[in-house]
C-alpha positions as semicolon CSV with decimal commas, in nm:
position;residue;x (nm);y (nm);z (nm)
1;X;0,000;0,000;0,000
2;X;0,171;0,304;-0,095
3;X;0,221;0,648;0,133
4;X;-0,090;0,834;-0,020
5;X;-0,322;0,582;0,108
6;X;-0,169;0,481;0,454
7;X;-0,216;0,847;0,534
8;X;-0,612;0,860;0,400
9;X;-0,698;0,556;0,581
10;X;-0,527;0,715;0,868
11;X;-0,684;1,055;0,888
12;X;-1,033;0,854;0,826
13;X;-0,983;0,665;1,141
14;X;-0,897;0,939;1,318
15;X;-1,184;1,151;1,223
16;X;-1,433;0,880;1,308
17;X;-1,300;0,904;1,632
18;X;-1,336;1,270;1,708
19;X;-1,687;1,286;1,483
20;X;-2,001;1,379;1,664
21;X;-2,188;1,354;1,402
22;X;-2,550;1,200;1,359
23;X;-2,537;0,836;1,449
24;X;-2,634;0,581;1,172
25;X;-2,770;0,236;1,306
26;X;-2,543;-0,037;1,242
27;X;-2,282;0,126;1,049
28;X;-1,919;0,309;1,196
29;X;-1,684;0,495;0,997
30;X;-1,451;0,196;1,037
31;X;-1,760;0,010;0,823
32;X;-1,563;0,197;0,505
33;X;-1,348;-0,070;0,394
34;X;-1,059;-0,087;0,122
35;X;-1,077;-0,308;-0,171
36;X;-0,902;-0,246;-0,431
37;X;-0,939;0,104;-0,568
38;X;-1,288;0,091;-0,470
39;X;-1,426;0,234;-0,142
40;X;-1,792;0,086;-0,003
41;X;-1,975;0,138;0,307
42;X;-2,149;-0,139;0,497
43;X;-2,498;-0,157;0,480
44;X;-2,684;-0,132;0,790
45;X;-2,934;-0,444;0,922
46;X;-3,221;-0,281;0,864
47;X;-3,119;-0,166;0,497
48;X;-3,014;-0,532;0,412
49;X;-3,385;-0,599;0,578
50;X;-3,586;-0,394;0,385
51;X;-3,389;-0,474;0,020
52;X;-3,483;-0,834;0,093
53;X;-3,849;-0,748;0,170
54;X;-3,863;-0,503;-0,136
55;X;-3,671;-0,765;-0,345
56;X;-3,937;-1,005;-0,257
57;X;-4,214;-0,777;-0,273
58;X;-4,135;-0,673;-0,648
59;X;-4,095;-1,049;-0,760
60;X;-4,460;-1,125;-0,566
61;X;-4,610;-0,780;-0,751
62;X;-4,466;-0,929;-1,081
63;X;-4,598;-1,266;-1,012
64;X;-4,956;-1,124;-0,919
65;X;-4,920;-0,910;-1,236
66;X;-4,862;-1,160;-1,432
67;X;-5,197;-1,347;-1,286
68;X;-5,420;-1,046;-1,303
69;X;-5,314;-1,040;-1,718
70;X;-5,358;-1,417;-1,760
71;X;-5,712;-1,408;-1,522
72;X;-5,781;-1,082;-1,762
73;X;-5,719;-1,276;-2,045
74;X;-5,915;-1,550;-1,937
75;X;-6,181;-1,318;-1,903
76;X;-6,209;-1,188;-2,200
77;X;-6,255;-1,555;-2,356
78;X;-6,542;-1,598;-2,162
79;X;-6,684;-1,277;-2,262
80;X;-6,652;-1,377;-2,624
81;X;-6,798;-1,726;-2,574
82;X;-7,093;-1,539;-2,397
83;X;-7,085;-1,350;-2,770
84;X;-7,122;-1,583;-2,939
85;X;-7,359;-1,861;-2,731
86;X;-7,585;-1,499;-2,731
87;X;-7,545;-1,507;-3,135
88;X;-7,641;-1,863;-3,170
89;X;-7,913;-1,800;-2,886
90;X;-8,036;-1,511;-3,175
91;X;-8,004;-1,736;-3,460
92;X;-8,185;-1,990;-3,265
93;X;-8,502;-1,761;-3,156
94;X;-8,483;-1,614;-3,509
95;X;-8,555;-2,015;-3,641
96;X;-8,851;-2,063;-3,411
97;X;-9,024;-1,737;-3,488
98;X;-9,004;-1,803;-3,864
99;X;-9,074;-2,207;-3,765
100;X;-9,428;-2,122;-3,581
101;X;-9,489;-1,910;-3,851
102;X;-9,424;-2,243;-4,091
103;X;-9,698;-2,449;-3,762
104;X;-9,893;-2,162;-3,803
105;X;-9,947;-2,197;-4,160
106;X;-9,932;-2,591;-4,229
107;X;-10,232;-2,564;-3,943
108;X;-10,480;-2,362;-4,143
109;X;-10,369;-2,642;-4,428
110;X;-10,492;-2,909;-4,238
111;X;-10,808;-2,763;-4,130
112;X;-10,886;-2,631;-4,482
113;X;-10,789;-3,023;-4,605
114;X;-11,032;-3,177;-4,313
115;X;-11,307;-2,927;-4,463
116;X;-11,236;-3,094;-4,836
117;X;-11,177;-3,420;-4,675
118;X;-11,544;-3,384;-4,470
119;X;-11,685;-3,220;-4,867
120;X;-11,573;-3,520;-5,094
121;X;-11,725;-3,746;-4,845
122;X;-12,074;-3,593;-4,813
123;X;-12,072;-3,534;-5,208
124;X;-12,015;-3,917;-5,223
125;X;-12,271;-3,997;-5,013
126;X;-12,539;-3,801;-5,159
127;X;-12,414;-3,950;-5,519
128;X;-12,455;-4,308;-5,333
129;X;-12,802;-4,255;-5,196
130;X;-12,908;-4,110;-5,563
131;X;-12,779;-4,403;-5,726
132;X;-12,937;-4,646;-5,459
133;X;-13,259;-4,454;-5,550
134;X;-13,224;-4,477;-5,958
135;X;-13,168;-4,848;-5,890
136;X;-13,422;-4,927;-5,667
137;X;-13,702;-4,737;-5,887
138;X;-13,577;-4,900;-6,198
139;X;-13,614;-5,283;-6,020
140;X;-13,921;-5,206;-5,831
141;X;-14,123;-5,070;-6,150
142;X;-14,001;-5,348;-6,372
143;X;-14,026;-5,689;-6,414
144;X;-13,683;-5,951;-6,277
145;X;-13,692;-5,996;-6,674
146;X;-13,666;-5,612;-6,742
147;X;-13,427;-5,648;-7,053
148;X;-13,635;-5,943;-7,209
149;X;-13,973;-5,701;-7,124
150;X;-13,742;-5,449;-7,294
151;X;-13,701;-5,639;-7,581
152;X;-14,105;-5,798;-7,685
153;X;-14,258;-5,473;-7,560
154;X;-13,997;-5,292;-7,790
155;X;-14,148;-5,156;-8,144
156;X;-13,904;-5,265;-8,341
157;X;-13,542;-5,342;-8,317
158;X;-13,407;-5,015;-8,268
159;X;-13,658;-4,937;-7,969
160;X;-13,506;-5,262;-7,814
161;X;-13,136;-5,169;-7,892
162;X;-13,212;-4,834;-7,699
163;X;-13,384;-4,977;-7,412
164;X;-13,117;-5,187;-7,327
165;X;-12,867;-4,944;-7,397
166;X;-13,063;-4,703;-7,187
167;X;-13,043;-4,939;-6,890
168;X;-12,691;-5,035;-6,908
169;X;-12,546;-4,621;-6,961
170;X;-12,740;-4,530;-6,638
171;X;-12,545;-4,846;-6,450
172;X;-12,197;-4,745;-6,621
173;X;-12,277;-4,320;-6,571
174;X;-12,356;-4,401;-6,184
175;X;-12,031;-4,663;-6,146
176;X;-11,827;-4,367;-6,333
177;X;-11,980;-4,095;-6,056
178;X;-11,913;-4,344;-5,758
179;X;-11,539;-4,390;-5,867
180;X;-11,470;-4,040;-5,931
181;X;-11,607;-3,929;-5,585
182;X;-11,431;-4,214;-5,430
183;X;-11,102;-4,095;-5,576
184;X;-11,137;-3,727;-5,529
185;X;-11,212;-3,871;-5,126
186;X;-10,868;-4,114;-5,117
187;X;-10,696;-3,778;-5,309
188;X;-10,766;-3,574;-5,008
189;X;-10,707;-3,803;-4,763
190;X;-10,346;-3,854;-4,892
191;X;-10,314;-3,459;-4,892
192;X;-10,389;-3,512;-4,524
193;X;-10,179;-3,741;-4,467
194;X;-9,860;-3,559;-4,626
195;X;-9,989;-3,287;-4,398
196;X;-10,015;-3,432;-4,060
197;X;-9,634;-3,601;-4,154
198;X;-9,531;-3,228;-4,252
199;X;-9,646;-3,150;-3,914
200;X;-9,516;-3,376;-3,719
201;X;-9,170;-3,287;-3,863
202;X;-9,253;-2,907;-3,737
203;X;-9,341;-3,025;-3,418
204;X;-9,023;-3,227;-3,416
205;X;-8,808;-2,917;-3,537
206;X;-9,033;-2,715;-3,237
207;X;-8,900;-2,906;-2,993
208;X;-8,528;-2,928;-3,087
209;X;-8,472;-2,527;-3,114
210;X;-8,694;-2,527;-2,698
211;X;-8,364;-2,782;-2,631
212;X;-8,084;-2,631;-2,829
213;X;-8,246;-2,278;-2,654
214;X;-8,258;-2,423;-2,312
215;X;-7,871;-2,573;-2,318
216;X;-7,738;-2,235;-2,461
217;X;-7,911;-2,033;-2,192
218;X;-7,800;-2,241;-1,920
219;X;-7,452;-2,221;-2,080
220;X;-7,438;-1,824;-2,154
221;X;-7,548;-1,857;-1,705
222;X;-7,281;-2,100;-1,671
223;X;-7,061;-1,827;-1,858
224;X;-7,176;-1,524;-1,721
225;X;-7,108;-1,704;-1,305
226;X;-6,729;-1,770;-1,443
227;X;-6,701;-1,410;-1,583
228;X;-6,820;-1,308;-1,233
229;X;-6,561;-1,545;-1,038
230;X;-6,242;-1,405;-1,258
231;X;-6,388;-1,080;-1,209
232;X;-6,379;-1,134;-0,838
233;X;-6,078;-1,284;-0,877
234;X;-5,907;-1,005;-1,074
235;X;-6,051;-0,755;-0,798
236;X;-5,883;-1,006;-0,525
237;X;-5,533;-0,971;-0,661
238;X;-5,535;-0,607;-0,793
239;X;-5,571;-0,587;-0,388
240;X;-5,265;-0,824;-0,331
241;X;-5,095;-0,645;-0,591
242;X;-5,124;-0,306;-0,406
243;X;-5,026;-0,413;-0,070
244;X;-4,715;-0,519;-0,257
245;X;-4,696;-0,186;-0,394
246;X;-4,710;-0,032;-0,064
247;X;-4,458;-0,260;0,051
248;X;-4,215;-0,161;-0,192
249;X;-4,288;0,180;-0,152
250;X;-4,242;0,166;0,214
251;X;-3,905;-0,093;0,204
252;X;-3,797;0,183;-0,040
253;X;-3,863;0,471;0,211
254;X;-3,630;0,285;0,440
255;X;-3,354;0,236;0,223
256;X;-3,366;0,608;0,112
257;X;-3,337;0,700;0,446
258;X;-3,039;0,449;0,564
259;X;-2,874;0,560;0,230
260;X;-2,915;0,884;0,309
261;X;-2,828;0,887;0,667
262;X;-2,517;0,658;0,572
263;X;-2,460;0,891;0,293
264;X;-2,474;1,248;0,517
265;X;-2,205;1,029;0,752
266;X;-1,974;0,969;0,477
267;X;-1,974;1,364;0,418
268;X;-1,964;1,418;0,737
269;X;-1,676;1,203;0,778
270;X;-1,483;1,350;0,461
271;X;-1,555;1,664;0,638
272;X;-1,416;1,654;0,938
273;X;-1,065;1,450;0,773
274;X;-1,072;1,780;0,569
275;X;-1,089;2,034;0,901
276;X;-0,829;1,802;1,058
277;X;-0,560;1,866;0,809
278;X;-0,353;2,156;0,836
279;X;-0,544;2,470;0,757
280;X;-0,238;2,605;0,625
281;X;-0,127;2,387;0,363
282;X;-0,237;2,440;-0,039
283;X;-0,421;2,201;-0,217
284;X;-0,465;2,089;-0,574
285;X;-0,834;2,120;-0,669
286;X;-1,069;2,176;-0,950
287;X;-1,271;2,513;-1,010
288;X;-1,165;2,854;-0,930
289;X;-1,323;3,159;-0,789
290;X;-1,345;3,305;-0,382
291;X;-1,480;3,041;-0,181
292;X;-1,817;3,159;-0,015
293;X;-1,996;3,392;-0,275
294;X;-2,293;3,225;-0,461
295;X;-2,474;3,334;-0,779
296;X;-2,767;3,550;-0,684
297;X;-3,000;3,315;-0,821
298;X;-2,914;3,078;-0,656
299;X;-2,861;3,250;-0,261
300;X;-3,021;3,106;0,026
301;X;-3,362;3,285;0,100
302;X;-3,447;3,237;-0,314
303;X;-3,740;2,980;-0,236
304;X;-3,602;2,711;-0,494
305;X;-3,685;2,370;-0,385
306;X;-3,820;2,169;-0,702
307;X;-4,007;1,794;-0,622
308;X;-3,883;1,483;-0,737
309;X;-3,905;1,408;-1,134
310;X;-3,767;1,073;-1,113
311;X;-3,805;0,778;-0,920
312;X;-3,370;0,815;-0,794
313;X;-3,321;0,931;-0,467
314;X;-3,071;1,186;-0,461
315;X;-2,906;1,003;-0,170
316;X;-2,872;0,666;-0,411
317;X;-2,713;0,872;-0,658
318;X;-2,473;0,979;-0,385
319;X;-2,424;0,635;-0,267
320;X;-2,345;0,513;-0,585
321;X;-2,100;0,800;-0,617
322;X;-1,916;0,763;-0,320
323;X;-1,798;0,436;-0,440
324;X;-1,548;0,566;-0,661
325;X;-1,427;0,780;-0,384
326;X;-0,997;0,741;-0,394
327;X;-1,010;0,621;-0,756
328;X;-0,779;0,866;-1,017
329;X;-0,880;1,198;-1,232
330;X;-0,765;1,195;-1,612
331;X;-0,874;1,487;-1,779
332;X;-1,165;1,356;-2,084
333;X;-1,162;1,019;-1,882
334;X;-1,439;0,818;-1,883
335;X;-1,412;0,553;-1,618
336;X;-1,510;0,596;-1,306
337;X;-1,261;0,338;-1,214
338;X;-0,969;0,400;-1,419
339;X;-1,043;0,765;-1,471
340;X;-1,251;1,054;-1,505
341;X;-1,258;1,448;-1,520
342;X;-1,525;1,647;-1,321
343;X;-1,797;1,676;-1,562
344;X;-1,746;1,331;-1,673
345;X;-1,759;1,219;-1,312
346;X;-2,089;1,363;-1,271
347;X;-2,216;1,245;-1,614
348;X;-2,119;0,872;-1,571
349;X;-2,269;0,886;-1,188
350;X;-2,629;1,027;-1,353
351;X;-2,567;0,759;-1,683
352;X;-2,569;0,459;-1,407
353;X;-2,933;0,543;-1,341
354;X;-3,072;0,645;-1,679
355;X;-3,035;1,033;-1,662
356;X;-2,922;1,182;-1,946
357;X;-2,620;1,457;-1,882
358;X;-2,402;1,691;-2,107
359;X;-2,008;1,628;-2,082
360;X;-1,928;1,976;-2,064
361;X;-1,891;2,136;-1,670
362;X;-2,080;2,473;-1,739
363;X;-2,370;2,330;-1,958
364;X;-2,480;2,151;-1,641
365;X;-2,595;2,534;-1,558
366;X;-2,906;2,493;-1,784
367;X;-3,024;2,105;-1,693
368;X;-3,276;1,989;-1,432
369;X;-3,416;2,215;-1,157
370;X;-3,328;2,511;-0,998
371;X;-3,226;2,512;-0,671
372;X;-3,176;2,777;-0,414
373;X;-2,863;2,711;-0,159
374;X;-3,055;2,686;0,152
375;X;-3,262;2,405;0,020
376;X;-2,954;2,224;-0,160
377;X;-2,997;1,829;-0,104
378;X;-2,770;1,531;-0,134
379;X;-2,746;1,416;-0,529
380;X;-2,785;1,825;-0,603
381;X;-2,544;1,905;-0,895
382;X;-2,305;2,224;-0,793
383;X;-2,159;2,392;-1,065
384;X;-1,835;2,596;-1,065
385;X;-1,608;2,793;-1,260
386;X;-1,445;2,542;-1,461
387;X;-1,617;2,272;-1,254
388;X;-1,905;2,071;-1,135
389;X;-1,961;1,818;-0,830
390;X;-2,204;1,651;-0,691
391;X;-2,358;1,784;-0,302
392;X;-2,272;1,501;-0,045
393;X;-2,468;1,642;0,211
394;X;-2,347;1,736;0,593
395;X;-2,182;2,040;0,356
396;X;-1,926;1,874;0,161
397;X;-1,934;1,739;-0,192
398;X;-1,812;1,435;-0,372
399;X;-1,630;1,507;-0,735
400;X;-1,325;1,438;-0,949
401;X;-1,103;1,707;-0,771
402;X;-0,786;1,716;-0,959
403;X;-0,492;1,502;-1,097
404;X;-0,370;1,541;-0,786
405;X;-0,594;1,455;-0,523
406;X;-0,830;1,214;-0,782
407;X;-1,189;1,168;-0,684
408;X;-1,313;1,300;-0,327
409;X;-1,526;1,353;-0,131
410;X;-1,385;1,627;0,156
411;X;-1,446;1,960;0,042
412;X;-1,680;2,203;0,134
413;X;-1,929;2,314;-0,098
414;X;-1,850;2,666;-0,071
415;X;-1,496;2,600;-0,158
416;X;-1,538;2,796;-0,472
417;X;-1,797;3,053;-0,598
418;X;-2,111;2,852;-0,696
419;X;-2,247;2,970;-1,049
420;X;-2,598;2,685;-1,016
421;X;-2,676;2,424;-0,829
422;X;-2,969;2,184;-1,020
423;X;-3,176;1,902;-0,937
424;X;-3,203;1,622;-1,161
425;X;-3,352;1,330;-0,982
């Protein structure tokens, strides 16, 4: 280990012992630790506590998300078997209207066929009785030897030919009659027949649609109870699923505040190494300008203090920062482990969660929120002449300094004229 870091880890053991700083549960300024280049602080019991419960929160709210899409999805199958059992329940009601018209109609057919039927029959009754009449006058006012009386009381042999002739065309016109009403009779009786079997088949048809009607409506109920249970379901874990939220939100309350409080140490810490050095000695550091002085709009008393517009916590941005802490400054570096200038400090610290910064130290004037010095928070960007930083908290601020001294986190945040300070998280 070479001279420039026995003498860091030094004064930082020695400053923990004089600090009277805010106490941080679980965690001492011995808790920094060297590895490496890096520098981490332990994390407290109840930090490690509530990562575990948010951890396992999340993965339960992404479990119960992903049950509330398949119970949604589910859902909406039902609801388009219910639209289409009620389509076929349409199609079927439509069929029976138009089939009872069809009963309807084939009913007046039979009724007007029983009135022929009842017709034909009395027409060939009457045409029976007549011809039992004509028959019974022509044998009871002649002789049982009618055709010879026909033939010796004939005058001549023409009169004979037409008696007999006479006798035998009123037998063949009455036989002709009788036939023809008994087939107009059997014609209408087959007519009802075809009807009553053209019925029947109605009837038959009747009472299919009444069962295909009852098993869809009993299965559009069947349908509509299941789109009630997922819909009760659904309800049931959107309710899970915000409790989880809540937990998460709450878990991640807690570790804002341990990374904050552990945070505000740290700068504390880096403080009071700084105040223990000699106050006599020069040191190498970025940005220029009399400590103290600060822009005018930016002065304490200017009633800046923007919300949050992200879902970072300024302290995780400083915890993540304060990593790097003791690792070296190359000017146009990019590496926050093998090197990096101020602004591209600052930018790579903001990149690691998503924000979007310039690479030039004085643009950083115009990005974010405005923020007046009284109100300055930890994860605040500070921009000076010729350099930019990032506020610790407890006063101090953590930045690639210099060549010289690398990337710290010791010196006040007045230790050059402030030109902005923004908010970006």
């Amino acid at each position: 280990m070479n001279r420039k870091w026995t003498r860091a880890i030094c004064t930082v053991l020695t400053s923990a012992l004089v600090f009277t700083g805010p106490a941080v549960e679980g965690i001492t300024f011995s808790g920094y630790i060297n590895s490496g280049l890096e520098k981490v602080y332990a994390k407290t019991k109840k930090q490690k506590d509530a990562e575990k419960k948010k951890s396992q929160a999340e993965q339960d709210l992404k479990d119960k998300k992903n049950e509330i899409n398949g119970l949604k999805d589910q859902q909406q199958i039902t609801a388009d078997d219910i639209k289409n059992k009620s389509a076929k329940l349409d199609e079927i009601l439509a069929a029976q209207k138009k089939l009872q018209t069809d009963i309807t109609s084939k009913q007046a057919e039979i009724e007007q066929n029983q009135k022929d039927l009842a017709a034909a029959q009395e027409k060939q009754q009457e045409q029976y009785d007549a011809m039992k009449k004509r028959i019974q006058f022509m044998y009871e006012n002649s002789a049982e030897d009618n055709i010879w009386t026909a033939i010796i009381e004939s005058n001549g042999i023409t009169d004979m030919l037409n008696r007999i002739e006479y006798v035998s065309d009123v037998y063949d016109s009455d036989r002709a009659l009788m036939d023809s009403y008994q087939a107009a009779v059997e014609q209408v009786k087959e007519i009802g027949t075809k009807l009553d079997n053209d019925m029947n088949e109605l009837t038959a048809m009747q009472d299919d649609y009444e069962k295909q009607q009852a098993d869809v409506e009993a299965a559009i109920v069947a349908l509509e109870n299941q789109k009630e249970q997922y819909a009760s379901q659904i309800a049931q874990a959107q309710q899970q699923a915000e409790n989880y939220q809540n937990i998460i939100t709450a878990q991640g309350k807690i570790i804002q505040e341990q990374e904050a409080a552990a945070a505000a140490a740290a700068a504390q810490a880096a403080a009071a190494r700084a105040n223990s050095s000699s106050s006599s000695s020069s040191y190498d550091g970025g940005g220029a300008g009399k400590g103290g002085s600060i822009a005018g709009d930016y002065a304490a008393g200017g009633g800046k203090n923007p919300g949050a517009s992200t879902g970072v916590s300024g302290s995780s941005v400083v915890s993540y920062a304060m990593q790097f802490v003791g690792n070296p400054y190359v000017w146009g570096g990019n590496s926050l482990t093998n090197g990096v200038d101020c602004s591209g400090f600052v930018h790579e610290v903001y990149a690691h969660f998503g924000i979007s910064t310039p690479r030039y130290s004085q643009a950083f004037k115009s990005v974010g929120q405005a923020v007046s010095f009284d109100n300055i928070q930890p994860g605040d960007v500070v921009v000076y002449p010729g350099h930019v930083a990032i506020y610790a908290g407890g006063g101090v601020i953590v930045e690639a300094q210099s060549t010289k001294a690398g990337i710290t986190a010791n010196r006040s945040v007045q230790c050059h004229t402030i030109l902005a300070i923004r908010r970006l998280v």
